[in-house]
XYZ file of C-alpha atoms in Angstrom:
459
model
C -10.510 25.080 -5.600
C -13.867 27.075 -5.172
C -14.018 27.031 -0.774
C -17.785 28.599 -1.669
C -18.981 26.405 -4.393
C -22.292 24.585 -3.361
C -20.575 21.200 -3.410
C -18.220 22.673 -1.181
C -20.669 24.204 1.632
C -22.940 20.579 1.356
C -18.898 18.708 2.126
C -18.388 20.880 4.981
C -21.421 20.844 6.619
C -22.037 16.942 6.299
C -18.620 14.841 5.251
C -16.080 13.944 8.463
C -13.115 13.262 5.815
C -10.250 10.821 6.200
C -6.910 11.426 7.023
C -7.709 15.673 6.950
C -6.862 18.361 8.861
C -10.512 19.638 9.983
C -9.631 22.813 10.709
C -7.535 23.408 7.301
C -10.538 21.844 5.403
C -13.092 24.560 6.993
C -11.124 27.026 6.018
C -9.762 26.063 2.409
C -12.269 23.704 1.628
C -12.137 20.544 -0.486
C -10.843 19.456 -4.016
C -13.677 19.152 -5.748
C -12.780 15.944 -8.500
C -15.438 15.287 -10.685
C -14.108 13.452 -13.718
C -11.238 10.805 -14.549
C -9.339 10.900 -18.076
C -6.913 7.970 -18.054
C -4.241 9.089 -15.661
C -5.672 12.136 -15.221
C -8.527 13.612 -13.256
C -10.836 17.235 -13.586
C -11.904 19.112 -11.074
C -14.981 21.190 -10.888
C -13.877 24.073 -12.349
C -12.370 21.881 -15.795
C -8.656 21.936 -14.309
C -6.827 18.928 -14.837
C -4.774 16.770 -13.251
C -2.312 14.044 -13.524
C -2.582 12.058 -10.817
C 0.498 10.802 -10.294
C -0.598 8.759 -7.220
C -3.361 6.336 -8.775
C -5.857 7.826 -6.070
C -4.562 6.163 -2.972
C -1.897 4.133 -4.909
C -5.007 1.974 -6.398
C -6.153 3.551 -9.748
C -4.032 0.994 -12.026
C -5.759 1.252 -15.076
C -6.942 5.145 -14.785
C -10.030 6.392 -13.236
C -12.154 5.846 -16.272
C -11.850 2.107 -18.053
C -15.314 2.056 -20.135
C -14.358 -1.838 -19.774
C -14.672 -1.787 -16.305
C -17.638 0.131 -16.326
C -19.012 -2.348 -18.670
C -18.722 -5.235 -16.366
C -19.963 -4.201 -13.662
C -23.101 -3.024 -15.650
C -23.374 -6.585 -17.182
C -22.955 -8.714 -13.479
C -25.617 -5.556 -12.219
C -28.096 -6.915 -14.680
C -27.482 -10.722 -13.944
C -26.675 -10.948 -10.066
C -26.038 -7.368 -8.218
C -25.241 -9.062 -4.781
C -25.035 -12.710 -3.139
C -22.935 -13.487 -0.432
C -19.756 -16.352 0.431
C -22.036 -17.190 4.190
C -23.462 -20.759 4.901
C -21.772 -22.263 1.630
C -23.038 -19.866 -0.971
C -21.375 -19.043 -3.589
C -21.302 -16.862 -7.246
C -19.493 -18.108 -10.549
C -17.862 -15.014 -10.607
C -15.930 -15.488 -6.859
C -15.400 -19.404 -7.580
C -13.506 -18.189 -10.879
C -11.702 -15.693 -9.360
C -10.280 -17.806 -6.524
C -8.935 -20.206 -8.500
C -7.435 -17.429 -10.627
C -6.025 -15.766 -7.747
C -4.475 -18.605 -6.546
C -3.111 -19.358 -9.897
C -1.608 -16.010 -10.207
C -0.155 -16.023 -6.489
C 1.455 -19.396 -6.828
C -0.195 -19.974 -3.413
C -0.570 -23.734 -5.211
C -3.007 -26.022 -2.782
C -4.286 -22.797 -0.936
C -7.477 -21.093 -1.197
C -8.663 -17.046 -1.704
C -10.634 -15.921 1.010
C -12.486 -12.518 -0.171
C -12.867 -9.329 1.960
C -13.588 -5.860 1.090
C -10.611 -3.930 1.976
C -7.226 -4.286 2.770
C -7.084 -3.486 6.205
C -10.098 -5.915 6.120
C -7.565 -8.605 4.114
C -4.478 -7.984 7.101
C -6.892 -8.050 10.026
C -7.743 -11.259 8.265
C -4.266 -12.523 8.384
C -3.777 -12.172 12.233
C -6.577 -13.894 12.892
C -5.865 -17.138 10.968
C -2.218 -16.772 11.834
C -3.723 -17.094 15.929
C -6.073 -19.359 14.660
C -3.169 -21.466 12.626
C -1.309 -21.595 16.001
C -4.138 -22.909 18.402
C -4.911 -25.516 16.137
C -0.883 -26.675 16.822
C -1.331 -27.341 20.526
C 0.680 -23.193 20.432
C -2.282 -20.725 21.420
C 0.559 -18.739 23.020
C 1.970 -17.538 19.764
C -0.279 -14.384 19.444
C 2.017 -11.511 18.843
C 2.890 -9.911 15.930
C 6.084 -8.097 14.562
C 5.714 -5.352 11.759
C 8.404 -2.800 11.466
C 8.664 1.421 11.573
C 7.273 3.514 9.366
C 5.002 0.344 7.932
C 1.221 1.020 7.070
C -1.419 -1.692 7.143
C -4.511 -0.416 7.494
C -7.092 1.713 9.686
C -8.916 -0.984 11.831
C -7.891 -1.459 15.084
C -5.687 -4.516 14.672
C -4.240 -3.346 11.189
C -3.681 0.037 12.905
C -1.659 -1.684 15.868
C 0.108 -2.724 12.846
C 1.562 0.465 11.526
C 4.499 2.095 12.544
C 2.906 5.580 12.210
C 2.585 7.133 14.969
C -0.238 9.244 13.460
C -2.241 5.937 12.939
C -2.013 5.640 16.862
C -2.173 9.200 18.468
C -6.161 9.646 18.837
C -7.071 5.779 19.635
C -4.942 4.667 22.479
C -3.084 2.357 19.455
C -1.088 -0.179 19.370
C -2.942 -2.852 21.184
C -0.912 -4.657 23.364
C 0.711 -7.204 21.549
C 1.829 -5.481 18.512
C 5.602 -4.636 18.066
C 7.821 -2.733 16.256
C 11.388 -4.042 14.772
C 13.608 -1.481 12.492
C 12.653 -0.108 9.206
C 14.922 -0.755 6.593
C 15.604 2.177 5.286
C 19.030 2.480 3.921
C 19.366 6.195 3.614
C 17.872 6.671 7.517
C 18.826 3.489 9.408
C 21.700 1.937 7.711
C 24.803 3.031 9.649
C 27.902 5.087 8.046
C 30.221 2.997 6.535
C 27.950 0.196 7.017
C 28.078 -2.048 3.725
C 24.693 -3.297 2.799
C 25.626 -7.211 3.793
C 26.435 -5.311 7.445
C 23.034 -3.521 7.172
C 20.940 -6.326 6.419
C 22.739 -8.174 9.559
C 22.374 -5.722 11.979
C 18.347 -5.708 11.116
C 18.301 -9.767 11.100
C 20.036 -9.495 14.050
C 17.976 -6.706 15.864
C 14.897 -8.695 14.345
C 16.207 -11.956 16.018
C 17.116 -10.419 19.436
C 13.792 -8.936 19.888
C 11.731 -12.548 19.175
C 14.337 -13.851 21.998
C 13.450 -11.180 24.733
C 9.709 -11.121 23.878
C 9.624 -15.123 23.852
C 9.675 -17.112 20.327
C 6.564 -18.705 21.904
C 4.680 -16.073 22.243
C 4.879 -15.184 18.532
C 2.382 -15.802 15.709
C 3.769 -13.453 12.992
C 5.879 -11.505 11.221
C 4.106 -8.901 8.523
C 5.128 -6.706 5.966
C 4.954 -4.973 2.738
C 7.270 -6.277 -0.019
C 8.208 -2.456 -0.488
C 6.915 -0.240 2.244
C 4.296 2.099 0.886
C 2.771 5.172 3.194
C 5.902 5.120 5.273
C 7.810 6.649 2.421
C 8.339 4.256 -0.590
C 11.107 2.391 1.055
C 12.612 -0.769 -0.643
C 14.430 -3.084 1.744
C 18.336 -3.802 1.065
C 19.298 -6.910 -0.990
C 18.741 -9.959 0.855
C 16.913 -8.330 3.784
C 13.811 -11.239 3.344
C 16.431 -14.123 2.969
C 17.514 -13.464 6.290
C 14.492 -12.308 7.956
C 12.752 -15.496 6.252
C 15.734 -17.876 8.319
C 14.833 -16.311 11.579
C 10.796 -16.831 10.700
C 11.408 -20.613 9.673
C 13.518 -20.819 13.087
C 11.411 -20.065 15.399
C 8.118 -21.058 13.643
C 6.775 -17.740 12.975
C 4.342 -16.988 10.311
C 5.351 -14.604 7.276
C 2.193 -12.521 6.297
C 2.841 -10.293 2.900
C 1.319 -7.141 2.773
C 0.297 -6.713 -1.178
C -2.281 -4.491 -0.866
C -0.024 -1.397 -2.707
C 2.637 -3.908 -3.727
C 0.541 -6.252 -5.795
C -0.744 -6.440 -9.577
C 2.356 -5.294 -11.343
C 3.412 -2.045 -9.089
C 6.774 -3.050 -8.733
C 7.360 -4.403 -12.419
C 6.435 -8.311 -11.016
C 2.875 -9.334 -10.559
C 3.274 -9.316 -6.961
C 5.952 -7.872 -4.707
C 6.959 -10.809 -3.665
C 9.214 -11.829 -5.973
C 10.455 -8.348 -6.522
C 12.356 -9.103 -3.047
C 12.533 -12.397 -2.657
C 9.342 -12.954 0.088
C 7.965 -16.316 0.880
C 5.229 -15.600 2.719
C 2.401 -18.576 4.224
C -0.441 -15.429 3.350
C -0.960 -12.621 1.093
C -3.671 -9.926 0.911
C -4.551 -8.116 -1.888
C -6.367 -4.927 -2.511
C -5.895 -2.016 -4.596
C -4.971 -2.643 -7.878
C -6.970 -6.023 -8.140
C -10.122 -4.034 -9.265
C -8.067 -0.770 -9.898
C -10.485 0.696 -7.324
C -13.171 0.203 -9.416
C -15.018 -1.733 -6.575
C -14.117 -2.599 -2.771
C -13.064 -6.155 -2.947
C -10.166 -7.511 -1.233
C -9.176 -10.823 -0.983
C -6.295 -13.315 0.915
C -4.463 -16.312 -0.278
C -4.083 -18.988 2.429
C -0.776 -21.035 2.121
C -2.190 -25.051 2.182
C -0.992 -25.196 5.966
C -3.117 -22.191 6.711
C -5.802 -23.982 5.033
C -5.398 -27.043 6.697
C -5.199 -25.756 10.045
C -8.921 -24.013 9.317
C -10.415 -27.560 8.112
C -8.707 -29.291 11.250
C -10.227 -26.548 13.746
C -13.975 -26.916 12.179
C -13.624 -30.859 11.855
C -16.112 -31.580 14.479
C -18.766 -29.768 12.705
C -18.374 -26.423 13.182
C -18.328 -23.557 11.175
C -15.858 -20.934 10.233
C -16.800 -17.786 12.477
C -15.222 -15.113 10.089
C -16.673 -13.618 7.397
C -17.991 -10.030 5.653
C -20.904 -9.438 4.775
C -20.307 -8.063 1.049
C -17.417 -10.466 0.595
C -16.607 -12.248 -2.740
C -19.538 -9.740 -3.992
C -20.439 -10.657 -7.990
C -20.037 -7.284 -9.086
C -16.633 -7.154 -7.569
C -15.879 -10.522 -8.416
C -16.835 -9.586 -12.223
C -14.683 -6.250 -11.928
C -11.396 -7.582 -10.616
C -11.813 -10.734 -13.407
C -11.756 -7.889 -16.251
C -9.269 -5.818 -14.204
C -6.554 -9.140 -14.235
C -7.785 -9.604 -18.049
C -6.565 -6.395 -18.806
C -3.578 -6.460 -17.346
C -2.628 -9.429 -19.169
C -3.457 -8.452 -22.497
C -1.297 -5.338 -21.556
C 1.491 -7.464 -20.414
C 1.263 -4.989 -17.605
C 4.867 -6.017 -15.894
C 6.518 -5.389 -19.146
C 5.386 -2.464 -19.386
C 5.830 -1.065 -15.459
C 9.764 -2.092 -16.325
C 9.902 -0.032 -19.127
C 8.183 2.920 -17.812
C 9.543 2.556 -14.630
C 12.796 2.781 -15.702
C 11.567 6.009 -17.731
C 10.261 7.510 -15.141
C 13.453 7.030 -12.650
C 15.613 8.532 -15.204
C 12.762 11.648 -15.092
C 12.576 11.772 -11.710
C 16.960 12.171 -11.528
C 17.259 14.488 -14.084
C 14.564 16.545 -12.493
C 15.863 16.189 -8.667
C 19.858 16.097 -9.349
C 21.031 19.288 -8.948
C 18.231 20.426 -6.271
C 19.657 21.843 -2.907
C 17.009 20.341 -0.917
C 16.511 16.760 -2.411
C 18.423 14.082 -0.246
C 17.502 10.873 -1.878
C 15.579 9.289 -4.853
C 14.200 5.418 -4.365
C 11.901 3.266 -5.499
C 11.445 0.383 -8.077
C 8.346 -0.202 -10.816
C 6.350 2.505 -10.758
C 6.591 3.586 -6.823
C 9.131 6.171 -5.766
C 9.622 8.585 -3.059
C 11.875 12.001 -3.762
C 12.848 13.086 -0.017
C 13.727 16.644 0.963
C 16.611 17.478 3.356
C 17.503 20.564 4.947
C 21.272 19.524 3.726
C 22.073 17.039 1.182
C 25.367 16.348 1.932
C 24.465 15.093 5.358
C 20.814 14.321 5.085
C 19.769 16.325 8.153
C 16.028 16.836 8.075
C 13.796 19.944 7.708
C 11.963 20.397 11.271
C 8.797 18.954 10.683
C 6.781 21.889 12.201
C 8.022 23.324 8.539
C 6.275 20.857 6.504
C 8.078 21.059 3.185
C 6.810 18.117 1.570
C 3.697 19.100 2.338
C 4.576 22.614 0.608
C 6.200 21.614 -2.036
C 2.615 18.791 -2.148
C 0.497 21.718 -2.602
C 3.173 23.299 -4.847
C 2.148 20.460 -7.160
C -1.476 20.408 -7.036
C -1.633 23.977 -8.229
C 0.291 23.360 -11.491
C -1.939 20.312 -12.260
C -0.004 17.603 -10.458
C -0.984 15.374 -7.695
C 1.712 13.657 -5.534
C 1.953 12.576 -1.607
C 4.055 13.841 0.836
C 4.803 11.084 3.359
C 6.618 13.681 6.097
C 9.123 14.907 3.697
C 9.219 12.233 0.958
C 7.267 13.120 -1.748
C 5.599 9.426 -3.521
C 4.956 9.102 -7.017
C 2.758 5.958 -7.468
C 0.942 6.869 -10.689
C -1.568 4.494 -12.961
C 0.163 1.664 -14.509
C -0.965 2.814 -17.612
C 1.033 5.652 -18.182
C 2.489 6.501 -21.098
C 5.967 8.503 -21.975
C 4.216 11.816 -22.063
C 2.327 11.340 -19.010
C 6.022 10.886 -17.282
C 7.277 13.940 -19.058
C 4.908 15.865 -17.865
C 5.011 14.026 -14.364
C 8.470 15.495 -14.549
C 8.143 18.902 -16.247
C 5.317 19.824 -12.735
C 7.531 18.029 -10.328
C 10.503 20.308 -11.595
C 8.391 23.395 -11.615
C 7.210 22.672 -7.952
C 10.564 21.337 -6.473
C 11.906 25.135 -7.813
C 9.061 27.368 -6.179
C 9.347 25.142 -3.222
C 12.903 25.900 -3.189
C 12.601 29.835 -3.678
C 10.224 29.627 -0.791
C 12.527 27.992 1.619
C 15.689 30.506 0.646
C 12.689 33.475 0.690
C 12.792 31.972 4.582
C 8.480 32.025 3.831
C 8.874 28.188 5.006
């Protein structure tokens, strides 16, 4: 990293970064990335990297597919924008609706295209309030998501997460937006609860808190199939069975967050069915163009559907809508994106890497003093980092290890997240065995000077 390059000074002066320390970027200045090599990416000095993130968990297919690039050029040349408003339409969105709801098995339903995913959950809500009204029910306007969940950066999507750094500067969550437990089994589950007694104190926690808050005042229930940002965090075994019989109970919507989960991350095309979700919407970002564009879409269950015809039946229109929604070029990218991942067979392959690069990620983190727990599933995993293993008691978080041990990484060419002190490894599906060995040969090499640094008492 150059702090004084002229790329660098131009940042600074001009760019109001996301999710950055301001005062740590004036002084250290950016990461300067200015080429992508399959899973890996070069800064401006020729350093590389293997980005074992995917970007921001989006980069599926590498962050430089010529075939991407080649579509996009082609729809450029034939139709470089027309919009979804008024009953227009492009043959590159029609086809990709119907393939989306193909591949969803949201059979009946319809894709309705946005541009990002906080775009695609913000989305959600509003035809989940929208679904109720039209029911005679235009009480039902909460919404339940769950600790540590991301969802987005808008102001709805935001009241979503259970971060509170999402909601420190803005006043968030709205009023109406509520929490239930995570599931986390290595920080919530109980000791010497079984995992049947887990998942029934969370249905049952889940189900007390629709009773005080009043089941009619309830639209929805939303959540990722795998929780992402909040620390890679797969639920317990039937956790969505029984949080799916409380839903159907007391007429609550189920709204799946797919937006990391989705396109073969967690070695099934979507989430879903990874953990056994049967949600009435879906969004979708993120790996349904790799990030080669910003198009986002959701799949409408045929009640959703029909409750949007019935509210419009008097002649009215719609009144939601973006203005570079089911875009051509973004249309034509995500089509190629899907083909690809076919003709990959791209959920064979995250199992058998996956399952390659848990073994890694053991053999690397067994015998470390300060590593509490390894989970995940696909290719998604979070290492976290404990003050003492044996009873998972935390590092203080003014210490910021996985942070540390973050930019430990980065300087011997690897790039991972730290999530507090969970560490995420969410790389390109694409990967290959020697992209996981050396995955694992930097994350070993970090994890040890991280260590020396905390027994050095420099951390």
């Amino acid at each position: 990293m150059n702090a004084h390059s002229e790329i660098n000074a131009t940042d600074l002066a001009y760019h109001l970064h996301s999710q950055t320390n301001p005062q740590a970027l004036s002084r250290e200045g950016a990461y300067i990335v200015v080429k992508g090599d399959g899973a890996h990416v070069i800064d401006e000095n020729g350093k590389r990297y293997i980005d074992a993130m995917a970007g921001l968990w989006c980069a599926s297919l590498g962050f430089n597919n010529e075939r991407l690039g080649r579509a996009a050029a082609k729809q450029y040349e034939e139709l470089g924008y027309y919009h979804s408003f008024y009953g227009r339409t492009n043959p590159k969105a029609a086809a990709l609706s119907k393939k989306l709801v193909e591949l969803t098995g949201m059979s009946g339903g319809k894709t309705f295209f946005v541009t990002s995913g906080s775009e695609a959950n913000e989305t959600m809500v509003k035809l989940a309030w929208l679904y109720h009204a039209s029911r005679g029910k235009p009480t039902k306007r909460k919404v339940i998501a769950r600790d540590r969940a991301f969802h987005g950066s808008t102001i709805v999507a935001g009241s979503m997460c259970g971060l509170e750094m999402m909601h420190r500067e803005f006043g968030l969550p709205l009023p109406g937006f509520i929490h239930t437990l995570c599931p986390n089994s290595y920080r919530v589950q109980l000791p010497g609860e079984s995992e049947a007694e887990f998942v029934a104190r969370l249905a049952s926690e889940f189900e007390r808190m629709i009773l005080r808050e009043g089941p009619d005042t309830i639209a929805a229930f939303i959540a990722e199939p795998v929780i992402a940002g909040g620390g890679i965090i797969p639920p317990p075994k039937g956790y969505f069975e029984a949080v799916q019989n409380i839903l159907t109970k007391y007429d609550i919507l189920c709204l799946d967050d797919e937006v990391v989960c989705g396109f073969g991350r967690t070695g099934n095309w979507f989430g879903r069915d990874t953990v056994q979700m049967a949600p009435d919407m879906m969004s979708l970002a993120k790996g349904i163009t790799s990030s080669y564009f910003p198009l986002a879409a959701v799949v409408v269950s045929p009640k959703i559907l029909d409750a949007v015809e019935r509210y419009n039946e008097g002649g009215t229109s719609f009144g939601h809508g973006f203005t570079n929604a089911a875009h051509p070029v973004g249309a034509a990218v995500a089509a190629e994106t899907i083909a690809i991942y076919e003709e990959l067979d791209i959920v064979s392959h995250v199992r058998k890497i996956g399952a390659r690069l848990h073994q890694v990620l053991t053999d690397v983190t067994k015998d470390s003093p300060i590593v509490g727990n390894l989970r995940g599933v696909g290719l998604m995993y979070g290492v976290e980092l404990v003050e003492d293993p044996s009873t998972g008691s935390p590092f203080a978080p003014a210490r910021q290890v996985g942070a540390r041990l973050a930019a430990s990484a980065y300087e011997n060419g690897l790039v991972v997240r730290a999530m507090r002190d969970t560490v995420g490894f969410c790389p390109p599906l694409i990967i290959d065995e020697g992209d996981v060995e050396e995955i694992g040969s930097k994350m070993k090499k970090a994890l040890q000077e991280t260590e020396k640094a905390i027994q050095a008492k420099s951390i």
